[in-house]
XYZ file of C-alpha atoms in Angstrom:
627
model
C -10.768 -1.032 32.040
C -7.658 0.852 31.750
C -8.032 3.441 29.171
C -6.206 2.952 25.426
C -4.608 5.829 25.346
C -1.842 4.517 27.976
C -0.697 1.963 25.686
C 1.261 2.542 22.751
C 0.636 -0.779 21.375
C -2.755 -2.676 21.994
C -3.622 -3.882 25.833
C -2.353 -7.789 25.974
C -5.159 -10.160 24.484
C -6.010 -11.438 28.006
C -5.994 -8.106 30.078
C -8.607 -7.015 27.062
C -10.769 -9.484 27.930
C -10.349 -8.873 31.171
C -12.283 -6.020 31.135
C -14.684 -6.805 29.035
C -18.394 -7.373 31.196
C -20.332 -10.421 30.926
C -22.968 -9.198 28.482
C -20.222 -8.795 25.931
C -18.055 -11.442 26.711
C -20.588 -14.470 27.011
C -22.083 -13.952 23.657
C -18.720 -14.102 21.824
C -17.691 -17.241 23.639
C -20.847 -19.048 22.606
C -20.312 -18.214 18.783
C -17.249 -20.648 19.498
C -18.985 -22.914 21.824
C -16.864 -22.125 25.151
C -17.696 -21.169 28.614
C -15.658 -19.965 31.422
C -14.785 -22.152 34.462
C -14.294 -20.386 37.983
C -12.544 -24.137 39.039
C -9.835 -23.513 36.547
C -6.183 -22.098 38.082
C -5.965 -19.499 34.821
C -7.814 -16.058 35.171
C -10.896 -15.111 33.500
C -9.258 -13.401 30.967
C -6.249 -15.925 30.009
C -9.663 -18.669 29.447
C -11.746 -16.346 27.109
C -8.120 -15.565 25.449
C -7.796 -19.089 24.280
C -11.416 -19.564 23.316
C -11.135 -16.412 21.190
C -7.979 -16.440 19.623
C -8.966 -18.866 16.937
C -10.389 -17.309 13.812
C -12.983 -19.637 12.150
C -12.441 -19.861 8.065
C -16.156 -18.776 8.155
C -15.916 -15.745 10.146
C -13.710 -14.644 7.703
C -15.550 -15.283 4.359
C -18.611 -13.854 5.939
C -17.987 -9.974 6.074
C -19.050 -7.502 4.274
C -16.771 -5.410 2.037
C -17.092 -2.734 4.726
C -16.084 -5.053 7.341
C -13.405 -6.683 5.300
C -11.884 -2.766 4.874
C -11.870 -2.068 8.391
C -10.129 -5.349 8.917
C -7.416 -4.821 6.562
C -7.087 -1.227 8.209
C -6.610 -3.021 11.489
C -4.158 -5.673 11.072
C -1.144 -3.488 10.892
C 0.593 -1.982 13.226
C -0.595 -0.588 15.678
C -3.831 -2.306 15.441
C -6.173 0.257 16.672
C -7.988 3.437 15.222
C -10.940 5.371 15.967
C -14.251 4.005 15.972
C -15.069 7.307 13.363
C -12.460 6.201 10.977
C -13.992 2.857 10.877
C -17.801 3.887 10.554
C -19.805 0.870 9.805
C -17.314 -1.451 9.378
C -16.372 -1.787 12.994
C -20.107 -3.116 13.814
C -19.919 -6.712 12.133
C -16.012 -7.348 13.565
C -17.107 -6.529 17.043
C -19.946 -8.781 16.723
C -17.592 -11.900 15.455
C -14.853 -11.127 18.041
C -12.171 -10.173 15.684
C -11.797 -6.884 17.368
C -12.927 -5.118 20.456
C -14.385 -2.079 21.576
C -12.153 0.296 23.952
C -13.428 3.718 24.774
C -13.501 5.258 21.289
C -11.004 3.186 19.883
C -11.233 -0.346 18.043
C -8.507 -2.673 18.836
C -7.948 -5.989 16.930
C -5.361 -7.984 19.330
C -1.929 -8.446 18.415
C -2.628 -12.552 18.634
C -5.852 -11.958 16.193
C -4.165 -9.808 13.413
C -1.144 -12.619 13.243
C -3.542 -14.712 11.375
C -4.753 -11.984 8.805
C -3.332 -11.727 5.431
C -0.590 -8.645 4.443
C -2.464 -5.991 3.556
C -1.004 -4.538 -0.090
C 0.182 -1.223 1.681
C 1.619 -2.989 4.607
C 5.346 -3.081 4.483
C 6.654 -6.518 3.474
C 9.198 -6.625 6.578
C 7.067 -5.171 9.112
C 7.204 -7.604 12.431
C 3.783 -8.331 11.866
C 4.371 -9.952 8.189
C 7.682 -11.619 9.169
C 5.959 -13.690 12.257
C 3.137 -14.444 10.794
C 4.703 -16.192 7.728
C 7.840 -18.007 9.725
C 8.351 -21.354 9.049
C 7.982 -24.035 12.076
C 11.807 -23.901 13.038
C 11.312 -20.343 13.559
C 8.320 -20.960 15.955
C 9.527 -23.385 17.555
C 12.651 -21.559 18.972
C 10.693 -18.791 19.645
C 8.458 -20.722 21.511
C 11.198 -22.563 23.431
C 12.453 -18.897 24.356
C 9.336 -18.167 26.274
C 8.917 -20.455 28.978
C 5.955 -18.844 30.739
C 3.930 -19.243 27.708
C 4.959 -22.976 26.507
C 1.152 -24.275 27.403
C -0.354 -21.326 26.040
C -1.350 -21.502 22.153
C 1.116 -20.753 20.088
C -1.092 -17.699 18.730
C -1.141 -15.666 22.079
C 2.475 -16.050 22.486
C 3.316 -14.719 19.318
C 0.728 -12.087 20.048
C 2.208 -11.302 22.886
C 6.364 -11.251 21.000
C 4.379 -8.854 18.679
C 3.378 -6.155 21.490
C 6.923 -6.514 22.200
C 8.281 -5.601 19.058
C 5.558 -3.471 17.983
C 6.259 -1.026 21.546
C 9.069 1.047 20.495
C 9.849 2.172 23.819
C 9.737 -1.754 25.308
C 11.762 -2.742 22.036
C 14.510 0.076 22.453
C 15.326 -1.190 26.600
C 15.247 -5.009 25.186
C 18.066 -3.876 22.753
C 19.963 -1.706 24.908
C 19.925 -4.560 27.715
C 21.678 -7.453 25.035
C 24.920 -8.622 25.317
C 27.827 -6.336 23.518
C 28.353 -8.701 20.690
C 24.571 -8.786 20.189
C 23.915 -5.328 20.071
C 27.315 -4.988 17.739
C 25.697 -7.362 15.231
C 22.253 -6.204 15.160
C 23.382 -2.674 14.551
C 25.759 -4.039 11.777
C 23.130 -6.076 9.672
C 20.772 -2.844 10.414
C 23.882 -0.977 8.382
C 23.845 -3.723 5.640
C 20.373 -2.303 4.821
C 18.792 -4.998 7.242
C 19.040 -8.165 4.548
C 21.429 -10.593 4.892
C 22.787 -13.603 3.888
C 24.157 -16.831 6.453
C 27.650 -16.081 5.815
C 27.308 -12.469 5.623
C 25.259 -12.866 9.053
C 27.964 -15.475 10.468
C 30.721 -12.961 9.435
C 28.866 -10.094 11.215
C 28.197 -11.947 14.433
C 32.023 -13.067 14.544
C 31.201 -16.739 14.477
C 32.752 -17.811 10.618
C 34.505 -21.191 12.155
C 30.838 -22.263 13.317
C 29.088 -22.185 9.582
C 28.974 -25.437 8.094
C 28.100 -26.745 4.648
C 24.274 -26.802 4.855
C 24.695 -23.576 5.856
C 23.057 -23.885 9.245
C 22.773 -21.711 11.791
C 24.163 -22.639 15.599
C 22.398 -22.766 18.276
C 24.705 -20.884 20.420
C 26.187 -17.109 20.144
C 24.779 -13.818 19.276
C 23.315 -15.262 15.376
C 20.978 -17.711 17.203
C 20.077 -15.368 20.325
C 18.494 -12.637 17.759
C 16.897 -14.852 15.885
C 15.490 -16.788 19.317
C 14.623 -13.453 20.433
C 12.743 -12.144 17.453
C 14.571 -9.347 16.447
C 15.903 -11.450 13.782
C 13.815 -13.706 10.885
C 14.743 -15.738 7.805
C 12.714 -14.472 4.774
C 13.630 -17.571 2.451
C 16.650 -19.901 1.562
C 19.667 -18.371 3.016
C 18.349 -14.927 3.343
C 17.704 -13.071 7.148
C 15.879 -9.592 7.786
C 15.410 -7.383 10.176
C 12.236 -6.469 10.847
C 11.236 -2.791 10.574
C 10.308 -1.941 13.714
C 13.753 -3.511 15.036
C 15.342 -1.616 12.276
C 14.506 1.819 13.146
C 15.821 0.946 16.935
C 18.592 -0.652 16.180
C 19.831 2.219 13.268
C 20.024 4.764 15.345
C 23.769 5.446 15.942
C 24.346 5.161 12.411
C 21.990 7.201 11.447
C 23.715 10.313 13.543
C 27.151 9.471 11.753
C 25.167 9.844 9.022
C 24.201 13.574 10.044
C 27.876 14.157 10.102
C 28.220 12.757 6.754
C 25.469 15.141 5.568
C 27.080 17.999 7.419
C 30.337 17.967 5.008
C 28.051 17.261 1.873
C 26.354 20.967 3.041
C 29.485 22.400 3.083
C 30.594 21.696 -0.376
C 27.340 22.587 -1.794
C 27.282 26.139 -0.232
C 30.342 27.063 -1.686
C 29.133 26.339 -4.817
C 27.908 29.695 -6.960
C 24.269 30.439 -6.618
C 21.510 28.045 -7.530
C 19.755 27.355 -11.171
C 17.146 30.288 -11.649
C 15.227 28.152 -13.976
C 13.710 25.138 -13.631
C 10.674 22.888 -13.764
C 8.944 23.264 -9.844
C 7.161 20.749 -8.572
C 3.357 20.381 -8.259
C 0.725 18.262 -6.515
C 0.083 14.894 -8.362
C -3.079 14.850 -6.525
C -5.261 16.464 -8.922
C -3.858 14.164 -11.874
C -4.010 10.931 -10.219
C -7.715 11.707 -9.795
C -8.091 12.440 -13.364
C -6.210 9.457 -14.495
C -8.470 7.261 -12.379
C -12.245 9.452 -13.649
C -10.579 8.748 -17.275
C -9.718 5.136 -16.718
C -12.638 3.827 -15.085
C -15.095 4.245 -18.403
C -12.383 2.457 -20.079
C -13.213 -0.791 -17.999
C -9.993 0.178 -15.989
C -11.695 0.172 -12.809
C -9.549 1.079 -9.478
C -8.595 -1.494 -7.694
C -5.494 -3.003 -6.894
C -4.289 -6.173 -8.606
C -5.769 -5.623 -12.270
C -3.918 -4.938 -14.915
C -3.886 -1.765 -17.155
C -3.902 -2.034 -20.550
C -1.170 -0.214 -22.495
C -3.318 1.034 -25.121
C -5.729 2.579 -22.476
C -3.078 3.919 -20.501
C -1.145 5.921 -23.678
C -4.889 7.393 -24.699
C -5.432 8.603 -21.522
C -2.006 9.696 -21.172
C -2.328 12.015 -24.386
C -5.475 13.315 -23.057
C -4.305 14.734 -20.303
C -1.001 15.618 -21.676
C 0.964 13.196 -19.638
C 3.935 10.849 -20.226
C 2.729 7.392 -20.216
C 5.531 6.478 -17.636
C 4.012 8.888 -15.098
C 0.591 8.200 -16.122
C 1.138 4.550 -15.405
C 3.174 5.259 -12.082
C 0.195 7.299 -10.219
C -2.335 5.414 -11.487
C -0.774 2.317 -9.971
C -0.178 4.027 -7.077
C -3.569 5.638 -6.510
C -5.244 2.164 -7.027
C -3.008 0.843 -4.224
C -5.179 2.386 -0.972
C -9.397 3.621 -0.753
C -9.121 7.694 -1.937
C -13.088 8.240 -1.507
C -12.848 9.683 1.547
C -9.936 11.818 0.784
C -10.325 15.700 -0.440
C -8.467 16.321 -3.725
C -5.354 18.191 -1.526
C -4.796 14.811 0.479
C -4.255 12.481 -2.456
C -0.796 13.839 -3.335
C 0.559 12.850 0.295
C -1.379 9.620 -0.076
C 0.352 8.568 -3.098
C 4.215 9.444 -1.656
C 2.952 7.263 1.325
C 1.972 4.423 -0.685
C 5.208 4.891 -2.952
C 7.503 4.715 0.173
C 6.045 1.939 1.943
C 5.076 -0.505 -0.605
C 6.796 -2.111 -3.297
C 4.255 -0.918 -5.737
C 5.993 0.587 -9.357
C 9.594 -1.143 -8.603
C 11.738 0.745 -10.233
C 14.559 -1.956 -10.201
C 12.422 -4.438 -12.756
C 12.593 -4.379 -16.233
C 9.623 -4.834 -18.475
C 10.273 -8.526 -19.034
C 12.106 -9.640 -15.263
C 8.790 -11.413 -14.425
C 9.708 -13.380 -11.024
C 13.235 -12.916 -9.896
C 15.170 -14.122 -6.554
C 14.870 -10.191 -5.974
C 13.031 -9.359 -2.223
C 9.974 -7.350 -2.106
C 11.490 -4.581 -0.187
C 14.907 -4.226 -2.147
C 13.298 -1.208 -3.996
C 12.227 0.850 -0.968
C 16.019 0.231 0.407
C 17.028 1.752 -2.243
C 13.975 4.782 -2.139
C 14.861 5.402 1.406
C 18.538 5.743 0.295
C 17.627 8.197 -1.736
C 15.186 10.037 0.337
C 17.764 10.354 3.634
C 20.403 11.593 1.157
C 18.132 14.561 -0.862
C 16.824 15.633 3.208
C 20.341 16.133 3.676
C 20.803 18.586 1.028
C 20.795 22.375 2.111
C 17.263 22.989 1.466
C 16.232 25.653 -1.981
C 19.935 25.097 -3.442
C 20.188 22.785 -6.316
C 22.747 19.666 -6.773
C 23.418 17.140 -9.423
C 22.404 13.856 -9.900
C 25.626 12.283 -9.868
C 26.603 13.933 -6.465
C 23.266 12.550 -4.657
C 24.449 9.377 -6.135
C 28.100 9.442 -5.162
C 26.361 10.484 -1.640
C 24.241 7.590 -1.452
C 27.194 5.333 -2.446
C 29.031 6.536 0.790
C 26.233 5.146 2.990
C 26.765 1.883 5.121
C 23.435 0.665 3.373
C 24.454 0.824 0.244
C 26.369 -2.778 -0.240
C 23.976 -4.381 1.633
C 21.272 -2.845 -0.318
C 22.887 -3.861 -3.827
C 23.143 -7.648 -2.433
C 19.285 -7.375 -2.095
C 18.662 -6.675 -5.714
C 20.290 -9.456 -6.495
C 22.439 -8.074 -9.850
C 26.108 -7.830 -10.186
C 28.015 -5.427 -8.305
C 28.893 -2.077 -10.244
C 26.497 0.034 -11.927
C 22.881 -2.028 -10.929
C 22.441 0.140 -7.753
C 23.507 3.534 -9.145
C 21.141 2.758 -12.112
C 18.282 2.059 -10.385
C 18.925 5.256 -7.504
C 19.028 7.625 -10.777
C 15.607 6.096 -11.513
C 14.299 6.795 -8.186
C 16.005 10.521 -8.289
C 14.621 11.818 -12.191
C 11.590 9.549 -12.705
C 10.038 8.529 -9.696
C 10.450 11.899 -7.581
C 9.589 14.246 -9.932
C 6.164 12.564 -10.746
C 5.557 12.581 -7.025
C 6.315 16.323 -6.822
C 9.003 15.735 -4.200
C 11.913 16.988 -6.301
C 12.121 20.643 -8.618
C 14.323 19.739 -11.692
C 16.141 22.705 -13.095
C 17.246 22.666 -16.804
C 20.227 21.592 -16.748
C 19.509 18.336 -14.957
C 20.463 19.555 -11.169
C 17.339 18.679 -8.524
C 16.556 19.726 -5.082
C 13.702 18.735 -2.604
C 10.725 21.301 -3.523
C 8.750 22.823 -1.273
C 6.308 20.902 -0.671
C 8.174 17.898 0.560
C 8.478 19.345 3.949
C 4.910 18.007 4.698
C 4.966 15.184 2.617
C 8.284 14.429 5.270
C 6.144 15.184 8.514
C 8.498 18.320 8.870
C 5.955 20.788 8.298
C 2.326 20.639 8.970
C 0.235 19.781 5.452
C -1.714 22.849 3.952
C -5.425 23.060 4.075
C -7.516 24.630 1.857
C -10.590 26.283 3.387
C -13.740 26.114 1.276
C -17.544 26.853 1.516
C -19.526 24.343 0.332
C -20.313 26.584 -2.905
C -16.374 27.374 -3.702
C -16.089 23.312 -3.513
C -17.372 23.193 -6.713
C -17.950 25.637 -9.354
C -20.222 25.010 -12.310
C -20.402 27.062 -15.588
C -23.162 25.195 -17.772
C -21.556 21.328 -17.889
C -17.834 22.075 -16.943
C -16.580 21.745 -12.935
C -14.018 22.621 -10.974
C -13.106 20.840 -8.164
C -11.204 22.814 -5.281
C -8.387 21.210 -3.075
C -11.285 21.094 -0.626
C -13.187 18.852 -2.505
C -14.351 15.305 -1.840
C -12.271 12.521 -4.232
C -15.540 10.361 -4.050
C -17.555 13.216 -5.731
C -15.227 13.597 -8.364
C -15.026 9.586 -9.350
C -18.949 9.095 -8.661
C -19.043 11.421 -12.222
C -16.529 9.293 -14.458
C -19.229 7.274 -16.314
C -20.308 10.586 -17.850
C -17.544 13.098 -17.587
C -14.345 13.858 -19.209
C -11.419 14.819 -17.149
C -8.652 17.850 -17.371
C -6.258 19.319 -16.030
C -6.356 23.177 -15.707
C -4.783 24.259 -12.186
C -6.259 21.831 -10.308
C -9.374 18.857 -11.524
C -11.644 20.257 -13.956
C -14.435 17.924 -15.177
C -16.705 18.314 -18.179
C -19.637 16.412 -18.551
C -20.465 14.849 -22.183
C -23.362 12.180 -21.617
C -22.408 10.859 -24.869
C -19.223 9.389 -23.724
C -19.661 5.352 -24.598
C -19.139 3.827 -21.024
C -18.351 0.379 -20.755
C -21.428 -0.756 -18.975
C -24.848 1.255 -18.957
C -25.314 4.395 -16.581
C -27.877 4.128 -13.575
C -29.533 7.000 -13.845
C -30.683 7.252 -10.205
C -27.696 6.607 -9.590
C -25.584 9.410 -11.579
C -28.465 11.844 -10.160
C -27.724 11.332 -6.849
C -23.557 11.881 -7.723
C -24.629 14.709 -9.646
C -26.730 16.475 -6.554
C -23.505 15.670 -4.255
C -21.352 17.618 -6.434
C -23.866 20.787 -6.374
C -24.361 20.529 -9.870
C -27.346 22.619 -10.598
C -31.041 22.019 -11.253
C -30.950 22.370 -15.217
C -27.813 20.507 -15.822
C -28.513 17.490 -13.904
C -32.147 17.378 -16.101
C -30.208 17.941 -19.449
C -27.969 15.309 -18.859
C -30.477 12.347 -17.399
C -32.398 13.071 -20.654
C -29.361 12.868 -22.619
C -28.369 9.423 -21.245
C -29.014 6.811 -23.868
C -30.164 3.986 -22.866
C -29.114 0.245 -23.864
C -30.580 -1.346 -26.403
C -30.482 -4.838 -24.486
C -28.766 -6.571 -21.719
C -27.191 -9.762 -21.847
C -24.773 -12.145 -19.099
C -21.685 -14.052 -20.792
C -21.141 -17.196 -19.200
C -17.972 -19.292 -19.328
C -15.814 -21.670 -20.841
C -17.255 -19.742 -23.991
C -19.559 -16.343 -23.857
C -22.987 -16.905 -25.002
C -24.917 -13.575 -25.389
C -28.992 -13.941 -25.868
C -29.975 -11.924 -28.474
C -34.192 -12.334 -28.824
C -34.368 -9.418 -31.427
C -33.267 -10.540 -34.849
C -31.979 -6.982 -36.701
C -30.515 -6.701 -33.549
C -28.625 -10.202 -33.948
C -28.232 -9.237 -37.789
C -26.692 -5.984 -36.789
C -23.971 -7.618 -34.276
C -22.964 -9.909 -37.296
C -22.373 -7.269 -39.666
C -19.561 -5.699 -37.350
C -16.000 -6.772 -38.691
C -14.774 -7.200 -35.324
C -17.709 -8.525 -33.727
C -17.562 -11.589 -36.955
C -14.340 -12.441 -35.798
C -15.193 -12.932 -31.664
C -18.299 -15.405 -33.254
C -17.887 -19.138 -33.649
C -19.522 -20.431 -36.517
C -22.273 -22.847 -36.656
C -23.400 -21.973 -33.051
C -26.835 -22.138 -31.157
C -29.669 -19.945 -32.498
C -31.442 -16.743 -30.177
C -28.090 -15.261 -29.632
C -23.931 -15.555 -30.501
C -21.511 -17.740 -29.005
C -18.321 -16.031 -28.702
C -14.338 -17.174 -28.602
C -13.626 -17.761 -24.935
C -9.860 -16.739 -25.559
C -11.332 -12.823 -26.472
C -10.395 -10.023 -23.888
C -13.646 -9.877 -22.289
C -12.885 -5.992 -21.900
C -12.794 -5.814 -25.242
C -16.513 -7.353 -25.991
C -17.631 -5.261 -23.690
C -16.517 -2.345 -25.427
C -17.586 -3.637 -28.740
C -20.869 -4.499 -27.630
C -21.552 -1.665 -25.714
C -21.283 0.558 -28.995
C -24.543 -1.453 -30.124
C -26.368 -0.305 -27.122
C -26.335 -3.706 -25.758
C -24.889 -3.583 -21.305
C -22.365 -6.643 -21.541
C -21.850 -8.195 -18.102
C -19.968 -11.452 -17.148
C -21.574 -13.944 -15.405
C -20.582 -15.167 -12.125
């Protein structure tokens, strides 16, 4: 088989299989009850192509949370990684077909990962996302544009559109080849901010006196060729978008005027007077976020994307750790959003700017109460990346204000196309929202110093956090990872994440130059402590001998266990002080219904089940809902 590392997309689904030997390939096509037939005019690997591409439901619902990660690593783009980055996840999706071993790399076809779910750090207009959610019109053109593949299923020839536009080097010869009004209107929706409407895309392709009242678009001229071709996809009523990868292609012309833009922007900043001497420099969010998350998860906040924190918990932690609540919110949102176990402390920071910039997690462009709006999911990083390509054209170490990167921003082609996506009334909505960006967003991140008097200026550390500059490592022994004095910890740059959040049943969190944990075995957690469990954490941090027999003796344990079931939560209760005890709580009374079953209380079903568990849990009793 050819070897991986010629492709810069995943090998076609066929040639794949192709390769593949018999003692592989026969086993998978027997989970789906097919067999190859040497009579049949298509090759060996076209037959086991068709056999394969079809996920079963099943297949699906039957990995393991391991398995399930390394899928949702795989499906976007590129599609591959190293088996080590994968460790034991890889094993089960190799066994079920879903992806394929090639050398030391797992690949998960193109045709495969079209019928996988978007990932939450996968960007929303990514080709990937935008073909595998088009709507049958869409298909069908594309389809009809593809002649060699018109018996084929529809799967492997969108797999194989995807290589396309997933090969930057393929995709940048495809463009360059299309007719001169083609490549004029791709490259002038690409300067709209890639998000158009049909009139606005009409307009652009020259063809007004064509658009009729359903708003339809024709099926001839350089409108319909894009969108036949793929580089071009409607994203809801009325609305088109590029996708990403077409984007960064098709923006590159614009992007060099844009240079020159920058170029006179320099010049008026350096004859400005010397910069601010004072100001607030940036630092690594890293350590923080992992404190936020250690003092969050006792709370019953655990990590993981898609729950909601509480307010209340969020503004207690945030005064613990001497934090705005805005920024305390922002990172821990963020730092929820992708797996951090396997990160050391020094990564996270990078991690989190990643997340920020390619994910519409922590819009700043909603409001408290907006709740669903017309707005698209990417408007907001439009508008970051706006902001971003204007501050890396600043002269780096000098200082400019606000308004200026602003005004700057303003004088981009993007911006009126990038207003039209957040959907609010021309004027101020855009300028608003880039100011957000500029003195909330980027100075959490540590991407931006902010001097006193308002001015900002990339700091120092956003050269790696660009891919300008190599990322600093900090070199560690194994002892200098951690350092213990009695109970309290400090955790180097150097130091595992998962180490640090393995303690947060039992461990208070600070920040003191970097993550400094103190353990208090006292601490009420939510749920009881295993204390096998917390030894084991305690012997991967290198906690010593004494301290880890202090605090498993210290561990109190809970006074009884019981399951809450559903519509209402009954809790068994066999001891009766125990039962008399939960009855003379205030706030416990009010959760109770009256006149329910004896052995136990029936509680409110409406009660934030959070909220019992923290109420019971101060009884000694380990609160757990039911399945």
């Amino acid at each position: 088989m050819r070897a991986i590392a010629r492709y810069s997309v995943p090998v076609s689904f066929a040639e794949l299989l192709e390769g593949l030997p018999d003692s592989i390939l026969e086993p998978l096509l027997a989970t789906r009850g097919a067999k190859l037939d040497p009579s049949k005019i298509l090759s060996r690997g076209e037959q086991a192509a068709r056999a394969l591409v079809h996920v079963p439901g099943r297949a699906l619902a039957s990995l393991t949370p391991s398995a399930r990660d390394a899928l949702d690593r795989l499906a976007p783009a590129p599609g591959k990684l190293a088996r080590a980055e994968l460790a034991a996840g890889a094993r089960q999706l190799l066994e079920l077909g879903l992806a394929f071993d090639v050398g030391e790399t797992v690949v998960c076809p193109a045709a495969i990962r079209l019928s996988l779910a978007r990932t939450p750090r996968e960007d929303p207009r990514a080709a990937r996302a935008l073909l595998a959610f088009a709507n049958e019109e869409t298909v069908r053109d594309l389809l009809q544009a593809m002649p060699g593949r018109r018996g084929a299923p529809r799967a492997l020839a969108l797999g194989e559109l995807l290589e396309r536009l997933e090969d930057e080097a393929v995709l940048a010869r495809e463009i360059d080849e299309l007719p001169l009004a083609e490549r004029l209107a791709l490259a002038a929706i690409e300067a709209r901010g890639g998000d158009v409407s049909s009139s606005e895309l009409l307009s652009l392709a020259r063809e007004p006196a064509r658009w009729d009242v359903r708003g339809a678009i024709p099926k001839r001229g350089p409108a319909h060729a894009l969108l036949a071709r793929g580089l071009l996809f409607p994203t809801g009523h009325d609305r088109f978008a590029l996708p990403s990868e077409v984007a960064r292609v098709a923006g590159r012309e614009r992007r060099a005027v844009l240079e020159r833009r920058r170029h006179t922007l320099l010049w008026k900043l350096q004859r400005v007077e010397d910069d601010t001497t004072r100001a607030d420099l940036a630092t690594d969010p890293g350590p923080l976020a992992v404190a936020l998350l250690i003092e969050l998860t006792p709370a019953g906040e655990l990590p993981r994307v898609g729950a909601v924190v509480r307010r209340t918990a969020l503004n207690r932690v945030a005064h613990a750790l001497a934090v705005s609540p805005e920024r305390a919110g922002m990172l821990a949102g963020l730092a929820r959003a992708g797996p951090l176990d396997a990160l050391s402390i020094q990564e996270v920071g990078a991690q989190l700017f990643t997340v920020w910039r390619g994910t519409p997690i922590h819009d700043e462009s909603r409001g408290p109460k907006d709740g669903a709006t017309e707005r698209t999911p990417s408007a907001i990083m439009l508008v970051r990346e706006l902001a971003l390509d204007t501050l890396r054209g600043l002269p780096r170490g000098r200082f400019v204000s606000v308004e200026d990167v602003v005004r700057a921003a303003r004088a981009d082609h993007r911006a009126e196309g990038i207003e039209a996506a957040l959907r609010a009334p021309a004027g101020a909505a855009l300028d608003l929202v880039l100011r957000t960006v500029l003195t909330v967003s980027l100075p959490a991140l540590g991407v931006v110093d902010v001097a006193h008097d308002g001015t900002l200026r990339l700091a120092a550390r956003a050269s790696s956090l660009f891919g300008d500059a190599a990322p600093s490592q900090t070199s560690a022994s194994d002892a200098d990872l951690v350092r213990w004095v009695d109970r309290r910890a400090r955790f180097s740059g150097a130091a595992n994440v998962g180490v640090a959040l393995a303690l947060s049943p039992v461990a208070r969190a600070a920040i003191d130059d970097g993550l400094v944990l103190t353990l208090d075995p006292e601490r009420p957690p939510p749920l009881s402590v295993d204390p096998d469990r917390l030894a084991r954490s305690l012997e991967r941090a290198l906690c010593p001998e004494p301290v880890v027999r202090a605090m498993l003796a210290a561990l109190p344990a809970p006074v009884a266990a019981a399951v809450a079931s559903a519509p209402a939560h009954w809790v068994p209760i066999d001891d009766p002080s125990l039962l008399s005890r939960l009855l003379e709580d205030p706030k416990i009374a009010r959760e109770v219904v009256p006149g329910g079953p004896a052995g136990g209380v029936l509680l409110h079903a409406h009660g934030s089940f959070p909220r019992l568990v923290r109420l019971f849990a101060k009884h000694g009793i380990d609160l757990r809902k039911g399945a």
